[in-house]
Amino acid sequence: MFKQLVQSRGSTMKRYAIRALTAAVLLATGTSAVAADLMQVYQEAKKYDATFAAAEAELRAGQEKSSQATALWLPKVQVEAGYNRASSEKTYGESNPAAGVVDGKRSGNQYSYSVSASQPIYRAEYSAGASQLSEQARLAEVSFSAAKQDLILRVAQAYFDVLYSQDSLEFARAQKDAVSQQLAQAKKQFEVGVATITDTHEAQAKYDGIVAAEIAALNDLAVKQNAFLQLTGVPADKLVALPPKMVATPPMPADMNEWVKMAEQKSLSIDAQRGALAIAEAEIDKYRLLRQPTLDLVAKYGDEYSRGGLAAIGGTDKTRSTAIGVQLNIPIFTGGHTSSKLRESIALREQAQHKLEAARRDAAQNTKQAFLGVQSGAAQIKALEQALVSSQSSLDSTKLGREVGVRTTLDLLNAQQQYFSTKRDLAQARYGYLLNQLKLSAAVGELAEKNLDSVNSQLIH
């Protein structure tokens, strides 16, 4: 059956499954012979990141709120038991005909136990409390969904930070090699008298600046790799990179207002604040309803034993009691506690309303920012790809001009710097475009592993 299933998937799925299994084994054994891609790193981060583990524990705790809501209306049963060492003393007065008789003294042991149960019949505040607990359980799910989105974004950010730092270091070293060649050529031409010392000084200045940039790039890469390791538990020395060319398209739909509307409906941050407002309103209802009477069905069964001198005729006296009925409780005055809690709840509801409005504004802003990031990123990538072609042509022309004497060493150095600067800008634009795609999905509450897998498919495998 397994063989038939594999055959139905086709050769592409076979290669993907084998590659994923191999990478998982290598990651688990700490082997870095095969580069890890974005999806594999994310799966490792789910098991390693302490923040995400805390979110999972918070989810399990929040799910218990549903059981607590149900328990409000279920019977409560308790058992009580007690033991006392008791004594009594009776003194006869002078007016008593038995005056002069020795005072009566008794002592002994008392034992008791009872079983009681109560079943709420009418408790208006329980309805508000159950509503609160159910909403808290739902919000636990919302919070965990937000934690998953946050982990995806953090992993993608750390992943692309490492790749961009690697690119920056590679560009700095390539530029240093190119400038070192120009420096050596300028020195040689000065020695034979066909160039001035100015060319040498200019090349030396460029070279020294690039060496400083290389040191900064090395340091930045070490910082980014360490941050990546702390987040995922995976060494960042071998990560799958982007291909030389990638397709960058504007967001669909192309209307930013449509995305803002989706955010208003599906944003997890807005959903969480809506839930917080519902809980605040239920809190007000709860304290208002606390002023109403309560009615419970109650039952009690118990025995009490007296031994020693406390017994009527020595030995053991036993008293058994059984009761069943209803209990009415009418609150009259609580010292102002209920009224104070009600005023507090009203103020907290107002706070929740303002937070909800703030969440709406933040969601709209984040959505617009991510939308423009994707839109402008696609256009920027296209423009920078053309600029890179132009920079390469300019560099080639300047090299030729330098050889025939119509361009100076400084012209060539500037052309080289422009070329590598354009490559760096293009790399940054590509990583920013992919990250903004994920941020846009998160802004409208739709970021999931499938979105990360879509980005991952654009890497070199």
Coordinates of C-alpha atoms in Angstrom, one line a residue:
M1 CA 0.0 0.0 0.0
F2 CA 2.9 2.4 0.8
K3 CA 4.5 1.6 -2.5
Q4 CA 1.2 2.4 -4.3
L5 CA 0.9 5.7 -2.4
V6 CA 4.5 6.7 -3.3
Q7 CA 4.0 5.9 -6.9
S8 CA 0.8 8.0 -7.0
R9 CA 2.6 11.0 -5.7
G10 CA 5.0 11.1 -8.6
S11 CA 8.8 11.6 -8.8
T12 CA 8.6 15.2 -7.6
M13 CA 7.0 14.2 -4.3
K14 CA 9.5 11.3 -3.9
R15 CA 12.4 13.7 -4.2
Y16 CA 10.8 16.1 -1.7
A17 CA 10.1 13.4 0.8
I18 CA 13.6 12.0 0.6
R19 CA 15.1 15.4 0.9
A20 CA 13.0 16.4 3.9
L21 CA 13.7 13.1 5.7
T22 CA 17.4 13.3 5.1
A23 CA 17.6 16.9 6.3
A24 CA 15.5 16.0 9.4
V25 CA 17.9 13.1 10.3
L26 CA 21.0 15.3 9.7
L27 CA 19.5 18.1 11.9
A28 CA 18.7 15.6 14.6
T29 CA 22.2 14.2 14.6
G30 CA 23.9 17.6 14.4
T31 CA 25.4 17.0 11.0
S32 CA 25.8 20.0 8.8
A33 CA 26.7 18.2 5.6
V34 CA 23.4 19.2 4.0
A35 CA 22.1 22.8 4.1
A36 CA 18.9 23.4 6.0
D37 CA 16.1 25.3 4.3
L38 CA 13.5 27.7 5.8
M39 CA 10.8 25.1 6.5
Q40 CA 13.2 22.6 8.2
V41 CA 14.6 25.3 10.4
Y42 CA 11.0 26.4 11.4
Q43 CA 10.1 22.8 12.4
E44 CA 13.2 22.7 14.6
A45 CA 12.4 26.1 16.1
K46 CA 8.9 24.9 17.1
K47 CA 10.6 22.3 19.3
Y48 CA 13.4 24.5 20.6
D49 CA 12.1 28.0 21.1
A50 CA 11.2 28.7 24.8
T51 CA 8.8 31.5 23.9
F52 CA 6.7 29.1 21.7
A53 CA 6.9 26.4 24.4
A54 CA 5.5 28.9 26.9
A55 CA 2.6 29.7 24.4
E56 CA 1.8 26.0 24.2
A57 CA 1.6 25.8 28.0
E58 CA -0.6 28.9 28.0
L59 CA -2.9 27.2 25.5
R60 CA -3.3 24.1 27.7
A61 CA -4.1 26.3 30.7
G62 CA -6.6 28.4 28.7
Q63 CA -8.4 25.3 27.4
E64 CA -9.2 24.4 31.0
K65 CA -11.5 27.5 31.2
S66 CA -14.2 25.6 29.3
S67 CA -14.3 22.9 32.0
Q68 CA -14.4 25.6 34.6
A69 CA -17.4 27.2 32.9
T70 CA -19.2 23.9 32.9
A71 CA -18.3 23.2 36.6
L72 CA -20.1 26.4 37.7
W73 CA -23.5 24.7 37.3
L74 CA -22.5 21.2 38.5
P75 CA -23.1 19.9 42.1
K76 CA -20.5 20.5 44.7
V77 CA -19.9 17.7 47.2
Q78 CA -17.6 17.9 50.3
V79 CA -16.8 15.7 53.3
E80 CA -16.0 17.1 56.7
A81 CA -14.6 15.2 59.7
G82 CA -13.6 16.4 63.2
Y83 CA -12.2 15.3 66.5
N84 CA -12.3 17.1 69.8
R85 CA -11.1 16.4 73.3
A86 CA -13.8 18.0 75.4
S87 CA -14.5 18.5 79.1
S88 CA -17.3 20.1 81.1
E89 CA -17.7 21.2 84.7
K90 CA -20.9 22.1 86.6
T91 CA -21.0 23.9 89.9
Y92 CA -24.1 23.7 92.1
G93 CA -25.2 26.9 93.8
E94 CA -26.0 27.4 97.4
S95 CA -29.8 27.8 96.7
N96 CA -29.8 24.4 95.1
P97 CA -31.1 21.7 97.4
A98 CA -28.1 19.6 96.5
A99 CA -25.7 22.3 97.8
G100 CA -22.6 20.8 99.3
V101 CA -22.5 18.0 96.7
V102 CA -19.1 17.8 94.9
D103 CA -19.0 19.7 91.6
G104 CA -19.8 17.6 88.5
K105 CA -16.9 17.1 86.0
R106 CA -17.0 15.3 82.7
S107 CA -14.5 14.8 79.9
G108 CA -14.3 12.6 76.9
N109 CA -13.8 12.5 73.1
Q110 CA -16.0 13.7 70.4
Y111 CA -15.9 12.5 66.7
S112 CA -17.9 13.7 63.8
Y113 CA -18.2 13.4 60.1
S114 CA -20.6 14.7 57.5
V115 CA -21.2 14.7 53.8
S116 CA -22.8 17.7 52.2
A117 CA -23.8 18.6 48.6
S118 CA -25.2 21.7 46.9
Q119 CA -26.7 22.2 43.5
P120 CA -27.1 25.8 42.2
I121 CA -30.7 26.4 41.1
Y122 CA -30.6 30.1 40.5
R123 CA -27.4 32.1 40.5
A124 CA -27.6 34.9 37.9
E125 CA -23.9 35.8 38.2
Y126 CA -22.9 32.3 37.1
S127 CA -24.2 33.0 33.6
A128 CA -21.8 36.0 33.3
G129 CA -19.0 34.0 34.8
A130 CA -19.5 31.1 32.4
S131 CA -19.5 33.5 29.5
Q132 CA -16.2 35.0 30.7
L133 CA -14.6 31.6 31.1
S134 CA -15.8 30.4 27.6
E135 CA -14.4 33.6 26.1
Q136 CA -11.1 33.1 27.9
A137 CA -10.8 29.6 26.5
R138 CA -11.4 30.9 23.0
L139 CA -8.9 33.7 23.5
A140 CA -6.3 31.0 24.4
E141 CA -6.7 29.6 20.9
V142 CA -6.4 33.1 19.4
S143 CA -3.3 33.8 21.5
F144 CA -1.7 30.5 20.4
S145 CA -2.4 31.2 16.7
A146 CA -0.7 34.6 17.2
A147 CA 2.3 32.8 18.8
K148 CA 2.6 30.6 15.7
Q149 CA 2.5 33.5 13.4
D150 CA 5.1 35.3 15.5
L151 CA 7.4 32.3 15.4
I152 CA 7.1 32.1 11.6
L153 CA 8.0 35.8 11.3
R154 CA 10.9 35.5 13.8
V155 CA 12.3 32.5 12.1
A156 CA 12.0 34.1 8.6
Q157 CA 13.6 37.3 9.9
A158 CA 16.5 35.5 11.5
Y159 CA 17.0 33.3 8.4
F160 CA 17.1 36.2 6.0
D161 CA 19.3 38.2 8.4
V162 CA 21.9 35.5 8.2
L163 CA 21.6 35.2 4.4
Y164 CA 21.9 39.0 3.9
S165 CA 24.9 39.2 6.3
Q166 CA 26.6 36.3 4.3
D167 CA 25.9 38.2 1.1
S168 CA 27.3 41.5 2.5
L169 CA 30.5 39.7 3.6
E170 CA 30.8 38.0 0.2
F171 CA 30.3 41.3 -1.6
A172 CA 32.9 43.1 0.6
R173 CA 35.4 40.4 0.0
A174 CA 34.8 40.4 -3.8
Q175 CA 35.1 44.2 -3.8
K176 CA 38.3 44.0 -1.7
D177 CA 39.8 41.6 -4.2
A178 CA 38.9 43.8 -7.1
V179 CA 40.3 47.0 -5.4
S180 CA 43.5 45.1 -4.4
Q181 CA 44.1 44.4 -8.1
Q182 CA 43.7 48.1 -8.9
L183 CA 46.0 49.0 -6.0
A184 CA 48.7 46.7 -7.2
Q185 CA 48.3 47.9 -10.8
A186 CA 48.5 51.6 -9.7
K187 CA 51.7 50.9 -7.7
K188 CA 53.2 49.2 -10.7
Q189 CA 52.3 52.0 -13.1
F190 CA 53.7 54.6 -10.7
E191 CA 56.9 52.7 -10.4
V192 CA 57.3 52.7 -14.2
G193 CA 56.3 56.3 -14.4
V194 CA 53.1 56.0 -16.4
A195 CA 50.8 57.1 -13.5
T196 CA 50.9 59.6 -10.7
I197 CA 51.0 58.8 -7.0
T198 CA 47.4 60.1 -6.8
D199 CA 46.1 56.9 -8.4
T200 CA 47.9 54.8 -5.7
H201 CA 46.6 57.0 -2.9
E202 CA 43.0 56.8 -4.2
A203 CA 43.2 53.0 -4.5
Q204 CA 44.8 52.6 -1.1
A205 CA 42.1 54.7 0.5
K206 CA 39.4 52.6 -1.2
Y207 CA 41.1 49.4 -0.1
D208 CA 41.4 50.5 3.5
G209 CA 37.8 51.5 3.7
I210 CA 36.7 48.1 2.3
V211 CA 38.9 46.2 4.8
A212 CA 37.0 48.1 7.6
A213 CA 33.7 47.2 5.9
E214 CA 34.8 43.6 5.7
I215 CA 35.5 43.5 9.5
A216 CA 32.1 45.0 10.2
A217 CA 30.4 42.5 7.9
L218 CA 32.2 39.6 9.7
N219 CA 31.1 40.9 13.1
D220 CA 27.5 41.4 11.9
L221 CA 27.4 37.8 10.5
A222 CA 28.6 36.4 13.8
V223 CA 25.9 38.3 15.6
K224 CA 23.2 37.2 13.2
Q225 CA 24.3 33.6 13.3
N226 CA 24.3 33.6 17.1
A227 CA 20.8 35.1 17.2
F228 CA 19.7 32.4 14.7
L229 CA 21.1 29.6 16.8
Q230 CA 19.5 31.0 20.0
L231 CA 16.1 31.0 18.3
T232 CA 16.2 27.7 16.4
G233 CA 18.9 25.6 18.0
V234 CA 20.3 25.0 14.4
P235 CA 23.8 26.2 13.4
A236 CA 23.6 28.9 10.8
D237 CA 26.7 27.9 8.9
K238 CA 24.8 26.1 6.1
L239 CA 21.5 27.6 5.0
V240 CA 19.7 27.3 1.7
A241 CA 20.0 30.6 -0.2
L242 CA 17.9 32.3 -2.8
P243 CA 18.6 31.7 -6.5
P244 CA 20.1 34.4 -8.6
K245 CA 16.7 35.2 -10.1
M246 CA 13.3 35.2 -8.5
V247 CA 9.9 36.2 -9.5
A248 CA 8.5 39.2 -7.5
T249 CA 4.8 40.1 -8.1
P250 CA 2.6 42.7 -6.4
P251 CA 0.1 41.6 -3.9
M252 CA -3.3 40.3 -5.0
P253 CA -5.8 41.9 -4.7
A254 CA -4.0 45.0 -5.8
D255 CA -6.3 47.3 -3.8
M256 CA -4.8 48.2 -0.4
N257 CA -8.2 49.0 1.0
E258 CA -9.3 45.4 0.4
W259 CA -6.4 44.2 2.6
V260 CA -7.4 46.7 5.3
K261 CA -10.9 45.3 5.3
M262 CA -9.6 41.8 5.6
A263 CA -7.5 42.8 8.5
E264 CA -10.5 44.3 10.3
Q265 CA -12.3 41.0 9.9
K266 CA -9.5 38.5 10.5
S267 CA -6.7 40.2 12.4
L268 CA -5.7 38.2 15.5
S269 CA -4.8 41.3 17.4
I270 CA -8.2 42.8 16.8
D271 CA -9.9 39.5 17.6
A272 CA -8.0 39.3 20.9
Q273 CA -9.1 42.8 21.9
R274 CA -12.7 42.0 20.9
G275 CA -12.5 39.1 23.3
A276 CA -11.0 41.2 26.0
L277 CA -13.9 43.7 25.6
A278 CA -16.5 40.9 25.9
I279 CA -14.8 39.7 29.1
A280 CA -14.9 43.2 30.5
E281 CA -18.6 43.5 29.7
A282 CA -19.3 40.2 31.3
E283 CA -17.4 41.3 34.4
I284 CA -19.8 44.3 34.7
D285 CA -22.8 41.9 34.4
K286 CA -21.4 39.6 37.0
Y287 CA -21.1 42.3 39.7
R288 CA -24.5 43.7 38.9
L289 CA -26.0 40.3 39.2
L290 CA -24.3 39.6 42.5
R291 CA -27.0 41.8 44.1
Q292 CA -29.7 39.3 43.2
P293 CA -30.8 36.5 45.5
T294 CA -29.3 33.0 45.0
L295 CA -31.1 29.7 45.5
D296 CA -29.4 26.4 46.0
L297 CA -30.6 22.8 46.6
V298 CA -28.6 21.5 49.6
A299 CA -28.4 18.1 51.4
K300 CA -26.3 17.0 54.4
Y301 CA -25.8 13.7 56.1
G302 CA -23.6 13.2 59.2
D303 CA -22.8 11.3 62.4
E304 CA -21.4 12.6 65.8
Y305 CA -20.0 10.3 68.5
S306 CA -19.4 11.1 72.2
R307 CA -17.3 8.9 74.4
G308 CA -16.1 8.7 77.9
G309 CA -17.7 11.1 80.5
L310 CA -19.5 13.0 77.8
A311 CA -21.7 9.9 77.1
A312 CA -25.0 9.8 78.9
I313 CA -24.5 6.3 80.3
G314 CA -20.9 5.6 79.5
G315 CA -19.7 3.9 76.4
T316 CA -20.5 5.8 73.2
D317 CA -23.4 8.1 72.3
K318 CA -24.2 8.5 68.6
T319 CA -26.2 11.2 66.9
R320 CA -27.1 10.9 63.3
S321 CA -28.5 13.9 61.3
T322 CA -29.9 14.1 57.8
A323 CA -31.2 17.2 56.0
I324 CA -32.3 18.2 52.5
G325 CA -33.9 21.4 51.3
V326 CA -33.3 24.7 49.6
Q327 CA -31.2 27.6 50.7
L328 CA -32.1 31.2 49.8
N329 CA -29.4 33.9 50.1
I330 CA -30.3 37.5 49.8
P331 CA -27.3 39.9 49.8
I332 CA -28.1 43.1 51.7
F333 CA -24.8 44.9 52.4
T334 CA -21.2 43.9 51.5
G335 CA -19.4 46.8 53.0
G336 CA -19.3 48.6 49.6
H337 CA -17.1 45.8 48.0
T338 CA -19.6 44.9 45.2
S339 CA -20.3 48.5 44.3
S340 CA -16.5 49.2 44.2
K341 CA -15.9 46.2 42.0
L342 CA -18.7 47.3 39.7
R343 CA -17.2 50.8 39.2
E344 CA -13.8 49.1 38.6
S345 CA -15.3 46.9 36.0
I346 CA -16.9 49.8 34.2
A347 CA -13.5 51.6 34.0
L348 CA -11.8 48.4 32.7
R349 CA -14.5 48.1 30.0
E350 CA -13.7 51.6 28.9
Q351 CA -10.0 50.7 28.8
A352 CA -10.8 47.6 26.7
Q353 CA -12.8 49.8 24.3
H354 CA -9.8 52.1 23.8
K355 CA -7.5 49.1 23.3
L356 CA -9.8 47.7 20.7
E357 CA -9.7 50.9 18.8
A358 CA -5.9 51.1 19.1
A359 CA -5.7 47.5 17.8
R360 CA -7.8 48.4 14.8
R361 CA -5.6 51.4 14.0
D362 CA -2.4 49.3 14.5
A363 CA -3.7 46.5 12.3
A364 CA -4.6 49.0 9.5
Q365 CA -1.2 50.6 9.7
N366 CA 0.6 47.2 9.7
T367 CA -1.4 46.0 6.8
K368 CA -0.7 49.2 4.8
Q369 CA 3.0 49.0 5.6
A370 CA 3.3 45.4 4.6
F371 CA 1.2 45.9 1.5
L372 CA 3.4 48.8 0.3
G373 CA 6.4 46.7 1.2
V374 CA 5.4 43.9 -1.1
Q375 CA 4.2 46.3 -3.8
S376 CA 7.3 48.5 -3.8
G377 CA 9.5 45.5 -3.2
A378 CA 8.4 43.9 -6.4
A379 CA 9.0 47.1 -8.3
Q380 CA 12.3 47.7 -6.6
I381 CA 13.6 44.2 -7.4
K382 CA 12.8 44.7 -11.0
A383 CA 14.5 48.1 -11.1
L384 CA 17.6 46.9 -9.2
E385 CA 18.0 43.9 -11.5
Q386 CA 18.1 46.3 -14.4
A387 CA 20.4 48.6 -12.5
L388 CA 22.7 45.7 -11.8
V389 CA 22.9 44.9 -15.6
S390 CA 23.6 48.6 -16.2
S391 CA 26.3 48.7 -13.4
Q392 CA 28.0 45.7 -14.9
S393 CA 28.0 47.3 -18.3
S394 CA 29.3 50.6 -16.8
L395 CA 32.0 48.7 -15.0
D396 CA 33.1 46.8 -18.1
S397 CA 33.2 50.1 -20.1
T398 CA 35.2 51.8 -17.4
K399 CA 37.7 49.0 -17.3
L400 CA 38.2 49.3 -21.0
G401 CA 38.4 53.1 -20.7
R402 CA 41.1 52.8 -18.0
E403 CA 43.1 50.5 -20.2
V404 CA 43.1 52.9 -23.2
G405 CA 43.7 55.9 -20.9
V406 CA 40.4 57.8 -21.2
R407 CA 39.3 56.8 -17.7
T408 CA 41.1 57.2 -14.4
T409 CA 41.7 54.7 -11.6
L410 CA 39.2 56.7 -9.4
D411 CA 36.6 56.2 -12.2
L412 CA 37.2 52.5 -12.1
L413 CA 37.0 52.3 -8.3
N414 CA 33.8 54.2 -8.3
A415 CA 32.3 52.0 -10.9
Q416 CA 33.3 48.9 -8.9
Q417 CA 31.8 50.4 -5.8
Q418 CA 28.5 51.2 -7.6
Y419 CA 28.3 47.6 -8.9
F420 CA 28.7 46.0 -5.5
S421 CA 26.4 48.5 -3.8
T422 CA 23.7 47.6 -6.4
K423 CA 24.2 43.9 -5.7
R424 CA 23.9 44.6 -1.9
D425 CA 20.7 46.7 -2.4
L426 CA 19.2 44.0 -4.6
A427 CA 19.9 41.3 -2.0
Q428 CA 18.3 43.4 0.7
A429 CA 15.2 44.1 -1.5
R430 CA 14.7 40.4 -2.2
Y431 CA 14.8 39.4 1.5
G432 CA 12.6 42.4 2.4
Y433 CA 10.1 41.5 -0.3
L434 CA 9.7 37.9 1.0
L435 CA 9.5 39.0 4.6
N436 CA 6.8 41.6 3.8
Q437 CA 4.8 38.9 2.1
L438 CA 4.7 37.0 5.3
K439 CA 3.9 40.1 7.3
L440 CA 1.0 41.0 5.0
S441 CA -0.5 37.5 5.6
A442 CA 0.0 37.9 9.3
A443 CA -1.6 41.4 9.3
V444 CA -4.8 39.8 7.9
G445 CA -4.7 36.8 10.2
E446 CA -3.9 34.3 7.5
L447 CA -0.2 33.5 8.1
A448 CA 0.3 29.8 8.4
E449 CA 2.9 27.1 7.5
K450 CA 1.6 27.0 3.9
N451 CA 2.7 30.6 3.5
L452 CA 6.2 29.8 4.8
D453 CA 6.4 26.8 2.6
S454 CA 5.5 29.0 -0.4
V455 CA 8.5 31.2 0.4
N456 CA 10.6 28.2 1.1
S457 CA 9.9 26.9 -2.4
Q458 CA 11.7 29.9 -3.9
L459 CA 15.0 28.9 -2.3
I460 CA 17.6 26.8 -4.1
H461 CA 17.0 23.1 -3.3

